[in-house]
Each structure stands twice: as structure tokens, then as C-alpha cells.
Coordinates of C-alpha atoms in Angstrom, one line a residue:
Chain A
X1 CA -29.7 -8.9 -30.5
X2 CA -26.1 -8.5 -31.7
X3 CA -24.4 -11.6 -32.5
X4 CA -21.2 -11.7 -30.0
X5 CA -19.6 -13.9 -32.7
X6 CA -19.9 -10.7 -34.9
X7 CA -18.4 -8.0 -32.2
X8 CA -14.6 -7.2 -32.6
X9 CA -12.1 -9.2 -30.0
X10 CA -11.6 -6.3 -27.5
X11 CA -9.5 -7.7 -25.0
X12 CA -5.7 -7.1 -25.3
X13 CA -3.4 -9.3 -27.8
X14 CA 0.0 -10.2 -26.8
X15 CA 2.4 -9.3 -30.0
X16 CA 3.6 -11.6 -31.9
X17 CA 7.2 -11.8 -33.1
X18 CA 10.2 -14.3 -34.2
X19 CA 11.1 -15.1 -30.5
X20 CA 7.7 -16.2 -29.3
X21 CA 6.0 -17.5 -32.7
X22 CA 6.6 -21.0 -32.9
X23 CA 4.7 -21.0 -29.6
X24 CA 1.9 -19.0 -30.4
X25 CA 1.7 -21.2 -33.6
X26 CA 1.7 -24.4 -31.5
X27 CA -1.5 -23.1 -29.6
X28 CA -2.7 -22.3 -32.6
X29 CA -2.7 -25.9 -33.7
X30 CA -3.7 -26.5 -29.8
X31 CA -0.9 -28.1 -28.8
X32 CA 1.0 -26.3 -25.4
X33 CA 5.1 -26.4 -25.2
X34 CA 7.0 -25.7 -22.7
X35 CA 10.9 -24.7 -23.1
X36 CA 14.2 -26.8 -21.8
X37 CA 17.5 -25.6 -22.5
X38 CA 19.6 -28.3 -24.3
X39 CA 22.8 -27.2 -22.7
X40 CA 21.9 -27.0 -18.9
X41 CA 18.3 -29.1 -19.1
X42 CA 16.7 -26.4 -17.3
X43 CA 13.2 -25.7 -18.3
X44 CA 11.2 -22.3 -18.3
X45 CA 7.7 -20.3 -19.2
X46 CA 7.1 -17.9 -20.4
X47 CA 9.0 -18.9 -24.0
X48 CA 12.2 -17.0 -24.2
X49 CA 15.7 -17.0 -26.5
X50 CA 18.2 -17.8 -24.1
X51 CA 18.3 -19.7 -21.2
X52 CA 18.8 -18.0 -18.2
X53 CA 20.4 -20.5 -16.0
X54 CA 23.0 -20.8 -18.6
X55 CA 22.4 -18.3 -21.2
X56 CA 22.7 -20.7 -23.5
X57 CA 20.3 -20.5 -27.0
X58 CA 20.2 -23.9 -28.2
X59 CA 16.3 -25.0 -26.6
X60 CA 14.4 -27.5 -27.0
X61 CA 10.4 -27.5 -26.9
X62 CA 8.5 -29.8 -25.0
X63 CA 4.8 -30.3 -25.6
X64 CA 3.3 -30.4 -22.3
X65 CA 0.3 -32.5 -21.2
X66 CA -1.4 -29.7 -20.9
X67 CA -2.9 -30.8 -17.1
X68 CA -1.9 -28.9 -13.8
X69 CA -3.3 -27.7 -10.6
X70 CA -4.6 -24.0 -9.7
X71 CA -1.7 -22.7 -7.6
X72 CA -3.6 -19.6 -6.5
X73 CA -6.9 -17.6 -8.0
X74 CA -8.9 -14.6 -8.2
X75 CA -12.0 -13.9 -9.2
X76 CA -12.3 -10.4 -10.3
X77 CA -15.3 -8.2 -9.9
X78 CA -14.4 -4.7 -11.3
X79 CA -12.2 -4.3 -14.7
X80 CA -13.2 -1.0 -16.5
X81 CA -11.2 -2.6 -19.6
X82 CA -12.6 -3.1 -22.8
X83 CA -13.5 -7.0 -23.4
X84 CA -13.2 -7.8 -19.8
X85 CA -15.7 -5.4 -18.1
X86 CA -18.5 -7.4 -20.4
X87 CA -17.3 -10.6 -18.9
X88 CA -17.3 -10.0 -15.0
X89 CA -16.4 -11.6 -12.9
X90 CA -13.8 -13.9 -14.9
X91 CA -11.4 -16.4 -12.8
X92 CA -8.0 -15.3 -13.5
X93 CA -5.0 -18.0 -11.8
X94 CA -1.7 -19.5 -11.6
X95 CA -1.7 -22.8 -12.9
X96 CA 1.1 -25.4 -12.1
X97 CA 1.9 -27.4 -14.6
X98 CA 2.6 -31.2 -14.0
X99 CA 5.8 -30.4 -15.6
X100 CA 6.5 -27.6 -13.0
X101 CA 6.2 -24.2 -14.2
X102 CA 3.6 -22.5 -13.4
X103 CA 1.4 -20.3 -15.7
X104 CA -0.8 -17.0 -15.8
X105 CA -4.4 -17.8 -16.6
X106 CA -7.9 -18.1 -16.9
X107 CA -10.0 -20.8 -15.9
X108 CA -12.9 -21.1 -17.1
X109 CA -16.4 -23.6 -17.4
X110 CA -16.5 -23.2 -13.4
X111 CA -18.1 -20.5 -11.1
X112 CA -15.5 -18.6 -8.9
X113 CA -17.2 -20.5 -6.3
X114 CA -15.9 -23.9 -7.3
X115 CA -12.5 -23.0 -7.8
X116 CA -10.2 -24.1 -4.9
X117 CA -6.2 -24.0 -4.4
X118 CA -4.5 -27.5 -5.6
X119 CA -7.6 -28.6 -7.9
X120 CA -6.8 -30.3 -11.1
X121 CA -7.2 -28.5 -14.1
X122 CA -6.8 -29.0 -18.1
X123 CA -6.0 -26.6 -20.7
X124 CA -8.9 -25.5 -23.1
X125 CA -8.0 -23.6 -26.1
X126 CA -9.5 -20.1 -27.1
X127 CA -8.9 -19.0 -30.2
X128 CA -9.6 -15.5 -30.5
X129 CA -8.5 -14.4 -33.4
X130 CA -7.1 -16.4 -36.4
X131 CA -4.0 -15.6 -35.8
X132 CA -4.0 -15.9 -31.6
X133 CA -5.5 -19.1 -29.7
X134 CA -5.3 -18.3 -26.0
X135 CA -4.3 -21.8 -23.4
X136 CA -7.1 -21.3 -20.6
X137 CA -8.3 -24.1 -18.1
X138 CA -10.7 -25.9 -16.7
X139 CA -11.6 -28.5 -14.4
X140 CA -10.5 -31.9 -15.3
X141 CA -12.9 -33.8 -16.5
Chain B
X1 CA 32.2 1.6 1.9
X2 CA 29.2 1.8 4.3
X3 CA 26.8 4.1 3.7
X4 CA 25.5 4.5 7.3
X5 CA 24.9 8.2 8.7
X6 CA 27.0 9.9 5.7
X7 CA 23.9 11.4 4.6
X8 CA 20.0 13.0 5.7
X9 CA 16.9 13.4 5.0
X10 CA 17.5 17.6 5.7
X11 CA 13.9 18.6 4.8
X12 CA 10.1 16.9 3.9
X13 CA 7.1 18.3 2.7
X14 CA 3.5 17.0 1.5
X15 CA 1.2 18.4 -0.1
X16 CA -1.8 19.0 1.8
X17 CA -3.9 18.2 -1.6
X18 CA -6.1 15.5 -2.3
X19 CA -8.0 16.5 -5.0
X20 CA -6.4 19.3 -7.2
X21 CA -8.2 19.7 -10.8
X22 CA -6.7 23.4 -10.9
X23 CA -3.3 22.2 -10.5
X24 CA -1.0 20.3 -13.3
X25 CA 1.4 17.6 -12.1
X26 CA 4.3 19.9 -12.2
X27 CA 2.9 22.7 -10.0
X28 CA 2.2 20.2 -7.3
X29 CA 5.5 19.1 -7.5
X30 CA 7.6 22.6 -7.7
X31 CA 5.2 23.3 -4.9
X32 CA 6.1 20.0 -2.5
X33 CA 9.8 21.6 -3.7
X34 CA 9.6 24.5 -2.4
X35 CA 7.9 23.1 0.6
X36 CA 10.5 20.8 1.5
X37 CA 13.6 23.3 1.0
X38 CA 11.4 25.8 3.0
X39 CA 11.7 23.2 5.8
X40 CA 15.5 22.2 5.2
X41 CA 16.4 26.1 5.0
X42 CA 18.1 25.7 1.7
X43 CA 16.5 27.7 -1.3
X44 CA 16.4 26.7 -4.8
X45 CA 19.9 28.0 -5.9
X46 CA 21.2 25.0 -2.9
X47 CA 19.7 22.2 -5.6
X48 CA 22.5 20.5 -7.7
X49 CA 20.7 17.2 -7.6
X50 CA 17.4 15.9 -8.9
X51 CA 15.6 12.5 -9.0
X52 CA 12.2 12.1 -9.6
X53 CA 9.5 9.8 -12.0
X54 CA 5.9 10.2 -12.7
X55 CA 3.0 8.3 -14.0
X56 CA 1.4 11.1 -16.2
X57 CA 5.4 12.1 -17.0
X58 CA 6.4 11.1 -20.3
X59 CA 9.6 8.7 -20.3
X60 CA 12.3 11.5 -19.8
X61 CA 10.1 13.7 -17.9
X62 CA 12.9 14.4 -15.3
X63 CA 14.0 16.8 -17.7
X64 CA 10.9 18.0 -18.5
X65 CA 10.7 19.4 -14.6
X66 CA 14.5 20.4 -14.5
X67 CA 13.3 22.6 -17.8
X68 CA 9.6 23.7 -15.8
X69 CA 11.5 24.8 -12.2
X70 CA 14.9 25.7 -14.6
X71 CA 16.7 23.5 -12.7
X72 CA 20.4 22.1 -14.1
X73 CA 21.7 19.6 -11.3
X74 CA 24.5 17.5 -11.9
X75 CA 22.9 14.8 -10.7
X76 CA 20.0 12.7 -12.1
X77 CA 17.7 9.7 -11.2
X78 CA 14.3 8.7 -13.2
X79 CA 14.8 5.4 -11.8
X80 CA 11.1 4.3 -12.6
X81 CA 10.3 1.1 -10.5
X82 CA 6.4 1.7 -9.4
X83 CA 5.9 3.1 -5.9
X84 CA 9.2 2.3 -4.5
X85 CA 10.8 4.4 -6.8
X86 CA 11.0 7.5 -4.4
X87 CA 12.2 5.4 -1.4
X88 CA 15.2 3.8 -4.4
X89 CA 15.8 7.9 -5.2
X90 CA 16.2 8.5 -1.1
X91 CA 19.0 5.5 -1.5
X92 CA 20.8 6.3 -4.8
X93 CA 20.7 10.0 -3.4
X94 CA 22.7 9.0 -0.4
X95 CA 24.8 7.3 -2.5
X96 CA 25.7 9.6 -4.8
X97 CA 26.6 12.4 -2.2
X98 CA 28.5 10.1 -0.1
X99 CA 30.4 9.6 -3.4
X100 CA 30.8 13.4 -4.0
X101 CA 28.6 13.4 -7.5
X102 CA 25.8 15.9 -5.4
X103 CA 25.3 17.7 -2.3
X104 CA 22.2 18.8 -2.1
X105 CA 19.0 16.7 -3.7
X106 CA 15.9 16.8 -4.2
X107 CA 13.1 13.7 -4.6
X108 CA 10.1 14.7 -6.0
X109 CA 6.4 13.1 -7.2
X110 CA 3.2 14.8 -7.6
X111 CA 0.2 13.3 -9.5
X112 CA -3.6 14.5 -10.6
X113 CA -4.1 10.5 -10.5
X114 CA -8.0 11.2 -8.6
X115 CA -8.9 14.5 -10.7
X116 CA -7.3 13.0 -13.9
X117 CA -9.1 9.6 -13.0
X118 CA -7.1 7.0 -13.7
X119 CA -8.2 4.1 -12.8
X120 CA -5.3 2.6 -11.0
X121 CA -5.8 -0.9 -9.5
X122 CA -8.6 -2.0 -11.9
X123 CA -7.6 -0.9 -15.3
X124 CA -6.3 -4.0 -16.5
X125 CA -5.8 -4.0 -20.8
X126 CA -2.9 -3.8 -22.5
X127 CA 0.2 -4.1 -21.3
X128 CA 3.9 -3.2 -23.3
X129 CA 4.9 -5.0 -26.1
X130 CA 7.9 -6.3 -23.4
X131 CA 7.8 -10.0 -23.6
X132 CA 6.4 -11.1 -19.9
X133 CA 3.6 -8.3 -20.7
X134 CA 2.3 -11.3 -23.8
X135 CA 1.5 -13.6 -21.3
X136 CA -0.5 -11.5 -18.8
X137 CA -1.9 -8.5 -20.2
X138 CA -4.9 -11.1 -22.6
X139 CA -6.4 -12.8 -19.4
X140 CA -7.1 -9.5 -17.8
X141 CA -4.4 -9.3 -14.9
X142 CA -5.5 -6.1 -12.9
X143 CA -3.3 -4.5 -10.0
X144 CA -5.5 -5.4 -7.3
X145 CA -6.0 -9.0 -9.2
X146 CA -2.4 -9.7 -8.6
X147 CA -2.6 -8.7 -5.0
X148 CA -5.7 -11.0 -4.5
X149 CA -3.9 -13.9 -5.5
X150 CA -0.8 -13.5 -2.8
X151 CA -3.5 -12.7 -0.2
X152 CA -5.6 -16.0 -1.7
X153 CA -2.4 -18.0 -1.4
X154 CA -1.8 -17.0 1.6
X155 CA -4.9 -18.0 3.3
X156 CA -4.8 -21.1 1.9
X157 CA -1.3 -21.9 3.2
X158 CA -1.5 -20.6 6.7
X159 CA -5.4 -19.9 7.7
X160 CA -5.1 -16.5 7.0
X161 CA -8.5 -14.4 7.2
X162 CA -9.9 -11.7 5.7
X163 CA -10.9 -10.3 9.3
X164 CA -7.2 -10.1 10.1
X165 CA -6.7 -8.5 6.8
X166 CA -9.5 -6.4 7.7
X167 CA -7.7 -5.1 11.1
X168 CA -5.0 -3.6 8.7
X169 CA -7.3 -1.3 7.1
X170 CA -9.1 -0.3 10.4
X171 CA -6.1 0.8 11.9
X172 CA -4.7 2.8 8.8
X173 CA -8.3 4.5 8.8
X174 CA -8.0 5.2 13.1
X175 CA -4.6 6.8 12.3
X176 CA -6.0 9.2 9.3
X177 CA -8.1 9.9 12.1
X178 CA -5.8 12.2 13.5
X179 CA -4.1 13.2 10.3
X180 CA -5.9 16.9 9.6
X181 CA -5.3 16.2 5.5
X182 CA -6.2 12.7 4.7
X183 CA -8.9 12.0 2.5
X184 CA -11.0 9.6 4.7
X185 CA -11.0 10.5 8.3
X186 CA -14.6 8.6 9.8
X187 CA -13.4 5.3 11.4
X188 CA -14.8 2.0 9.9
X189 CA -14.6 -1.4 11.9
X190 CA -13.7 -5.1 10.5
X191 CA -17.4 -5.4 9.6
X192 CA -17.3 -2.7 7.9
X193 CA -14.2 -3.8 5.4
X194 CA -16.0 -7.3 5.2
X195 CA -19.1 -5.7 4.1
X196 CA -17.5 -3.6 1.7
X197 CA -18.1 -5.1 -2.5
X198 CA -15.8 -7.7 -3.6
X199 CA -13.1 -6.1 -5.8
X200 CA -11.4 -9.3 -7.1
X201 CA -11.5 -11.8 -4.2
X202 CA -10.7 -12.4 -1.2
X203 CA -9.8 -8.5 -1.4
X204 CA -12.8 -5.7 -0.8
X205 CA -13.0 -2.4 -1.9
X206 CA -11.8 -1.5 2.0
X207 CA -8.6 -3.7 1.3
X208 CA -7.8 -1.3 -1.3
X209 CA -5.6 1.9 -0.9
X210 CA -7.4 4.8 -2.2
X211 CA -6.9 7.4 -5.3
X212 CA -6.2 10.8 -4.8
X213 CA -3.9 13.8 -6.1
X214 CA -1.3 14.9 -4.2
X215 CA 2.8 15.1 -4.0
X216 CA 5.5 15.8 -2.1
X217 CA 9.1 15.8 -1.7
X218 CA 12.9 15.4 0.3
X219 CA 15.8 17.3 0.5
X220 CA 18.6 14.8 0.7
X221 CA 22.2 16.0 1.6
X222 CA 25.4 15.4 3.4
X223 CA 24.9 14.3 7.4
X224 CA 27.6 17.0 7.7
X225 CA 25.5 19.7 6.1
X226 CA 21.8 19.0 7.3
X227 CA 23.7 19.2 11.4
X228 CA 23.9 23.2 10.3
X229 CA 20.2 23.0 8.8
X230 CA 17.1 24.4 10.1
X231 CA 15.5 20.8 11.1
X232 CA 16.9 18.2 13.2
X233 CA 18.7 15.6 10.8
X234 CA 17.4 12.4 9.9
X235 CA 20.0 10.1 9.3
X236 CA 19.9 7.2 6.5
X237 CA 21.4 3.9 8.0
X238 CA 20.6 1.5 5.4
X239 CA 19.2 1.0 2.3
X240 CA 18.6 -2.0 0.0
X241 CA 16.4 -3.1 -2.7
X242 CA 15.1 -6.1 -4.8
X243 CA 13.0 -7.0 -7.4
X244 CA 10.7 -10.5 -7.8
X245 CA 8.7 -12.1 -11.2
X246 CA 7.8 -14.6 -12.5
X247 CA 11.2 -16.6 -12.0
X248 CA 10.9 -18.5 -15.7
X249 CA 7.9 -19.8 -14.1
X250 CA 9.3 -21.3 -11.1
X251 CA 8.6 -18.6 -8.5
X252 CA 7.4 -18.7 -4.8
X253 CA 4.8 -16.2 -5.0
X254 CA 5.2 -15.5 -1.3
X255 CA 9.0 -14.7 -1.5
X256 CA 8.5 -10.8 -2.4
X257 CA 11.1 -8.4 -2.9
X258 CA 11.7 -6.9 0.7
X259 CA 12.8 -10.6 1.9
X260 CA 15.7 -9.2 -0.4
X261 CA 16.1 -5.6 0.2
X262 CA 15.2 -5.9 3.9
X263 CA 17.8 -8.2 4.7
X264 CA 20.1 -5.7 3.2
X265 CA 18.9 -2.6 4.6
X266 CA 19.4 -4.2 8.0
X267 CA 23.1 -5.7 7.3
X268 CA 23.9 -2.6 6.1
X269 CA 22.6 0.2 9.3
X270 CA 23.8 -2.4 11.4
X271 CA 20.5 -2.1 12.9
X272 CA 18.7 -5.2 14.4
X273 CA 14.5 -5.6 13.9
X274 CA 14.4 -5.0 17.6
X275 CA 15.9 -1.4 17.3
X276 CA 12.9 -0.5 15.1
X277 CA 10.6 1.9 16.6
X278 CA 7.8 2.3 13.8
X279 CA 7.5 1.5 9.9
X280 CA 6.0 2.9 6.9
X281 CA 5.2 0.2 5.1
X282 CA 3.5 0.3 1.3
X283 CA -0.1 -0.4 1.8
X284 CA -1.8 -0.6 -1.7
X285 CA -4.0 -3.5 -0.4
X286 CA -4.0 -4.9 3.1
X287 CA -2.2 -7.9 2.0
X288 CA 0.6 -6.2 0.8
X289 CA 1.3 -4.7 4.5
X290 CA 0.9 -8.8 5.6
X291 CA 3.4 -10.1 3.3
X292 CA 5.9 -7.2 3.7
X293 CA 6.0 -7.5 7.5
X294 CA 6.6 -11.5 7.2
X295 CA 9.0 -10.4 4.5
X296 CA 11.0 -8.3 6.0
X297 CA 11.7 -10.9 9.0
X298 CA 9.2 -9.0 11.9
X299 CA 7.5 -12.3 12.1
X300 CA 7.7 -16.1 10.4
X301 CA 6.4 -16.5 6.8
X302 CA 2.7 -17.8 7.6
X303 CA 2.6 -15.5 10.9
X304 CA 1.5 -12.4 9.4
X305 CA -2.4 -13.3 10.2
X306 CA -1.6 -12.8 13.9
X307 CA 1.3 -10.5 14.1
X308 CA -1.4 -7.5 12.4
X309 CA -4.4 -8.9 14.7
X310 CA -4.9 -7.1 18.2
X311 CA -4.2 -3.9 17.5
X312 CA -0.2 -4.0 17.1
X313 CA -0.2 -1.7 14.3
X314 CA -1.8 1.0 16.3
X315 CA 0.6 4.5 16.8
X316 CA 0.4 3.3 20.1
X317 CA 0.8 -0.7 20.0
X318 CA 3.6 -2.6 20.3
X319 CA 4.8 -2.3 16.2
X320 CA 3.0 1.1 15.1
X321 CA 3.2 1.2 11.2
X322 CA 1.6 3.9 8.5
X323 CA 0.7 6.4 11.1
X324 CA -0.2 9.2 8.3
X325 CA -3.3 6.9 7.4
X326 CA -1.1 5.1 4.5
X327 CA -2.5 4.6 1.4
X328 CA -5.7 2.7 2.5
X329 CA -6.6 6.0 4.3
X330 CA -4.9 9.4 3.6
X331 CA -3.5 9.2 0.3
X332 CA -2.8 7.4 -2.8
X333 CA -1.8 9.5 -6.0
X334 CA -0.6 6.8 -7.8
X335 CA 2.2 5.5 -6.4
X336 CA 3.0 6.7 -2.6
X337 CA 6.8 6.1 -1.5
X338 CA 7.7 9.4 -1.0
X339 CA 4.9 9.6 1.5
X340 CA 6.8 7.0 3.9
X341 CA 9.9 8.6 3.8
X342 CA 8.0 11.7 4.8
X343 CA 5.7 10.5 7.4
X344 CA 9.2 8.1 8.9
X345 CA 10.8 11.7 8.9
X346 CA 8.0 13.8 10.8
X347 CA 8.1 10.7 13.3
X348 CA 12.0 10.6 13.8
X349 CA 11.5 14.7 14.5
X350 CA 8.5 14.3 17.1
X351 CA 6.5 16.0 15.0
X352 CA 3.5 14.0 14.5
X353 CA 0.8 15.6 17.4
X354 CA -1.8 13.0 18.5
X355 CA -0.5 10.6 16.3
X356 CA 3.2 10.8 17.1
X357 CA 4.9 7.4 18.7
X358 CA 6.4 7.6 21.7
X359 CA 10.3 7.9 21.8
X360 CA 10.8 7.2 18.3
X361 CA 14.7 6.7 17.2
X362 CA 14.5 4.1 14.5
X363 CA 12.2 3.5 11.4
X364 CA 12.0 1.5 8.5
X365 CA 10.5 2.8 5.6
X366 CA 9.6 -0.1 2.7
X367 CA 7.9 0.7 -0.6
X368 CA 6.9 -1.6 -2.9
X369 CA 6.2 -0.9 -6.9
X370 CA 4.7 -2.9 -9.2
X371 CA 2.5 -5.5 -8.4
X372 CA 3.3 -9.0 -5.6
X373 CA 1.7 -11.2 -8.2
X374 CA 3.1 -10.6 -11.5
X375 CA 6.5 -8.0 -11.1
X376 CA 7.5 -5.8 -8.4
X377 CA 10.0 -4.0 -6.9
X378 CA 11.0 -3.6 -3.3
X379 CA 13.5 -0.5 -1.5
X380 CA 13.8 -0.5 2.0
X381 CA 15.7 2.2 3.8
X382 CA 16.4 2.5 8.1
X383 CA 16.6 6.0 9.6
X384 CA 17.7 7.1 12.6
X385 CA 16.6 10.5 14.8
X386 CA 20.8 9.8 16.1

């Protein structure tokens, strides 16, 4: 038997730049931020330059509790992509932050079963690769 | 400026293909061409305008077909927005002619999507390297994915059920009954989509629009012009369109883009929802038909569940809708807008045999591109038979 720890991460990587690396590099060091612009105080995911209630570029991060609700789910039976056709069915979902904003996910440590619309849900950290931790969640505990 | 009646839909043709491994994407399209200006009465030398996109079409493909049919309009549109795009083409065609930049245009799409086998709604990897792609594309989003999780949303807010969902698919598959070239023609029952595999939940395979090859195309010109042509003209009233995302994370995933382009489409024809005598309405999944009728103000947001159930979708029910077999039924080549601008045409003309609704003046034709979860686009257009 192969060791799974030894296969290659197939599963796409989002790419990494000077825009969104302070935030990739915060879930690195598990720790999840959310944005607010210091001009107008509005706050956004996913991270971004600018504003875009104001357009303005001076931001500020905000670490986020990392704890929400699942806004809506899915549990998928049939992806014929690399990394995620080994690991049907996986629960992909909106969470809702208690800050607000609500984020693309994957929970995880419950069946598809389990899951239901306005459950309350942590972030886990993945990291997949040294350089990319992913924020998933899971039921809170 | 209003747009209303300036220009026509002057000619349609689809290709009667489904499944064309002998054929490249450009023949079937130069085909549905030639098809289409066969039915206008206009020949090739007529052309001065051109608007197409493709999925197999590299990024300036138009060009690539102006080069393959030796085509040099004066007017151009690769407006690439998913499935909608053709239905956005039919608009920005009517624009641009009202305005003088073409007379006579054509809006093309062909595809090998079923022999070429992509795999469309369930191919999920890797997305661009555009920034909302980062936060999507590593938890495995999938077309029909983001589709499962309106339709999941929706049932949790308003009792929604897959049975009604279910309906939707039965009647698409009743009216490819009585379409001689869509793909699957036996009639299934809401049993049947319910007992149907589990694609990414609450959505079945049955909830899914098919894959198949297949094109076709419009000829688009002046009102003026398509009175002295061989068809009866089919008048473009109204036309709007609208995209949705993810709203810097603060979206209502039930507010879709035909709340937006619908409401424009109608201001603009200066037609009211009761004037409306049939739609062609985007059907990649059955939810997607739901949420565009609420959408597009036939019924209340939450009302969807019951405005689809009891057979109102049928070619002959009260609100007949896809009568070609839609997507879920007849054809799906990748993206299928120029399909309901067809099928809305054939209707307006009486030309649509056992499946042709009764004294049709008015349809609405709204594709959708892209995906209702994640990012999509929405272009509606009204047409008239007067």
C-alpha cells in the first residue's frame, strides 16, 4: 500500500501573488483575516486591493474568529478531476461567517448526511502544501 | 433611443446533429450559417456582421471563423459570457444595426462538446489564475455543484422539493417527444428523475441537461429589411442583461442575474409578463428553470416549487416553456442560448407541428452563462410575431 502522505497534492492550487499573500500566509500560520476598508469601514472576502464600495486602497485585516454557519451545501458525487475524484463524495458549502461574509468551502469530519442549512461550524486548517494551508470547516465542537 | 421593433430575427437554423465525430466545430457552424441565410433568403455575400464564441475556440476565435467561411464584416462580437452569450449577441446585434454599424448579422455556435467529450458540469479542477478563481477552484466547485447549492438553498428556505424539480425535467423530456432531432425522446416520470444517481445533491443525473454536438445560428437585420425577406419577421422588443457573484462576500445567492436583465427586457419592449405567450428559458439543471422563472417576476421568490408543479410548463399549459426539449432533453453542446432564440423564433412563425403553442405572439427567451452559485451571466430578450 502506497502511503497517501507520499502521493503528490493533485487537487488545484490557487496562485499565489503580492495582492493575496499576506492572506495565504496568515492561513499558513492558521490564523483566518477578513478585509475592511479603512476609508469607508466596509468589509469583504475574497481578499482584494481596493475596496469596492469606495475604491479606496488603504485596508485593514481583521482576524476572524474563524466560526460561522453553513449557508447552503452540496455534497458531490461525480468529479472526474484529479485529487477530487479519489475523495468522493466531499461536502463542498457556503459558510457565513459570524462576521458576515460568507465563504466557499469544504466541510469536513461530518458525513453529507449530517450537514444541515444554519449549523454551526469552525474552520480547520489543511495544509496541503508547504506553501498553501487551505481554511475548511467543521462542526463545532 | 428605444430599441423596440427596429430590428429581426430574419432567419434560424439548427443543426439537426447530436453527435458529429466527422465534423470540426467550424463545419457545424458554416453549416447552421448557411442554414439560417437559406431560411432568411440572404446568401453569404448579404453578411457584413458577425458575432459568435466557442468553448473549443481559442480566445479570438471569431477571427479564426471570419478567416475559415472568408468572411470580413464590419461588425464584430466574441462577447464570451457562458451560455447567454448568443442570446447577449442577438441584443448587441440589434443594437448595432439600429445604430447603422451593420445590416445584416449573423450569430453563430457549434460545438463537438459530446464527441470531443468534455466533461462539462462535472469537471471541476483548475480554474484561471483570475483572482475569484483562488478561492473556488481548490475545494472542487463543479458546474452542477454550484447549481446544487441554489436548488439546496432553496428548499431549505421555501419547502421546495425535488419532485417539483423533478416535473421540470419530465416536461422538457414530453416535449423532445415531439421534437424529431433531440437526443432523448422516451418519456421518463418524477420517479424516474428521483431514482436517477445522485450527481452532487439534491440534484440527479435527470436534473442535469445533457451533452451533445450540435450548432446553429440567426440572421439578425433591420425590421425594415427582414418585412422584404423570405420568413415572416420576428421582431426584437427588448433586451437586457446582468451579471451576479460573489458580491465581496455579501451576496443573496437567490438574487440571479435575470431579476436584473428581466426587469429590463420588460421596461424596455414595453411588454407586461401577462403578454408573454411562451419562454425559452436556460435549463442546465432543473433548478436553474425554478430560479429564473421566480427571477424574472412570473411568480414570488419562494413560489417557484408550485408555479412548475401541475403541468404548467407543458406546450399546452397555461406557461409553456422549452418546447424543443431544452437542454435537459434535446440538446446541450456546451452552452445552448442560441437554441432559445431559435426554438422562440420557430414558435413566433407557427412552425413548431405537434409541439407548436397555440396563438403565440410573444416570447421571452432568457439564457444564463456561467454558473448560479459562484458567477454567472443573465441576457433576456422579448420577441414579438407583430
Amino acid at each position: 500500500m502506497p502511503d497517501p502522505k507520499e502521493k503528490k497534492y493533485a487537487k488545484p492550487l490557487p496562485h499565489l501573488d503580492e495582492e493575496n499573500r499576506p492572506w495565504w500566509e496568515a492561513l499558513k500560520r492558521h490564523e483566518l483575516y477578513i478585509q475592511k476598508c479603512r476609508d469607508c469601514a466596509e468589509i469583504r472576502y475574497y481578499p482584494r486591493a481596493l475596496c469596492t464600495n469606495c475604491l479606496s486602497s488603504r485596508t485593514e485585516w481583521i482576524r476572524a474568529k474563524g466560526r460561522g454557519t453553513v449557508y447552503t451545501f452540496t455534497a458531490t458525487y461525480q468529479n472526474g478531476a484529479a485529487g477530487f475524484r479519489e475523495s468522493l463524495p466531499y461536502i463542498m458549502a457556503y459558510v457565513e461567517l459570524d462576521e458576515g461574509l460568507k465563504m466557499l468551502t469544504n466541510l469536513v469530519e461530518c458525513r453529507p448526511e449530517e450537514v444541515k442549512i444554519g449549523m454551526p461550524v469552525e474552520v480547520v486548517y489543511e495544509d496541503v502544501t508547504p506553501e498553501v494551508t487551505l481554511a475548511k470547516f467543521r462542526p463545532a465542537r | 433611443m428605444s430599441l423596440s421593433r427596429k430590428t429581426a430575427v430574419a432567419g434560424v437554423y439548427e443543426h439537426p446533429t447530436r453527435f458529429a465525430p466527422d465534423k470540426s466545430m467550424f463545419q457545424i457552424m458554416a453549416e447552421s450559417v448557411r442554414g439560417a441565410l437559406d431560411d432568411a433568403g440572404l446568401t453569404i455575400k448579404d453578411v457584413d456582421g458577425l458575432a459568435t464564441t466557442g468553448m473549443g475556440m481559442g480566445g479570438m476565435g471569431i477571427i479564426g471563423f471570419a478567416d475559415y467561411l472568408n468572411l470580413t464584416p464590419n461588425y464584430v462580437d466574441s462577447t464570451a459570457i457562458g451560455g447567454s452569450s448568443f442570446v447577449a449577441h442577438t441584443a448587441h446585434a440589434a443594437a448595432a444595426i439600429a445604430a447603422g454599424l451593420c445590416e445584416v448579422c449573423i450569430v453563430v455556435y457549434g460545438s463537438t462538446a459530446a464527441s470531443s467529450r468534455f466533461a462539462i458540469g462535472t469537471g471541476g479542477a483548475g480554474g484561471s489564475s483570475d483572482p475569484p478563481d483562488q478561492y473556488d477552484a481548490p475545494f472542487g466547485v463543479t458546474t452542477v455543484g454550484a447549481y446544487a447549492m441554489i436548488a439546496q438553498r432553496h428548499m431549505h428556505d421555501y419547502g421546495t422539493t425535488s419532485e417539483q424539480l423533478a416535473e421540470i425535467a419530465v416536461t422538457m423530456r414530453l416535449h423532445a417527444s415531439m421534437n424529431p432531432v433531440a437526443k432523448y425522446r422516451d418519456p421518463i416520470t418524477v420517479a424516474d428523475v428521483l431514482a436517477s444517481r445522485v450527481i452532487s445533491s439534491p440534484l440527479h443525473l435527470l436534473d442535469c441537461c445533457i451533452i451533445s454536438d450540435g450548432g446553429g445560428a440567426l440572421v439578425i437585420t433591420s425590421a425594415e429589411r427582414a418585412r422584404s425577406l423570405k420568413k415572416k419577421p420576428v421582431y426584437i422588443l427588448g433586451v437586457g442583461e446582468a451579471v451576479r457573484h460573489a458580491a465581496r462576500g455579501q451576496r443573496d445567492y437567490l438574487d440571479i442575474a435575470a431579476a436584473q436583465s428581466g426587469k429590463l427586457a420588460f421596461e424596455r419592449s414595453g411588454v407586461a409578463h401577462k403578454d408573454i405567450d411562451m419562454a425559452m428559458i436556460y435549463d442546465s439543471f432543473t433548478i436553474t428553470v425554478l430560479s429564473t422563472l421566480e427571477n424574472l417576476g412570473f411568480c414570488k421568490r419562494g413560489e417557484g416549487g408550485a408555479f412548475v408543479s401541475g403541468g404548467r410548463l407543458r406546450y399546452d399549459g397555461a406557461f409553456p416553456i422549452n418546447t424543443d426539449g431544452g437542454g435537459l432533453s434535446s440538446n446541450h453542446p456546451g452552452m445552448r442560448g442560441i437554441f432559445l432564440v431559435i426554438e422562440a423564433a420557430k414558435q413566433l412563425r407557427g412552425e413548431c407541428g405537434p409541439r407548436q403553442v397555440k396563438n403565440c405572439k410573444t416570447a421571452l427567451v432568457h439564457g444564463t452563462g456561467g454558473a448560479l452559485g459562484t458567477r454567472h451571466s443573465g441576457a433576456t430578450l422579448i420577441l414579438s410575431n407583430h
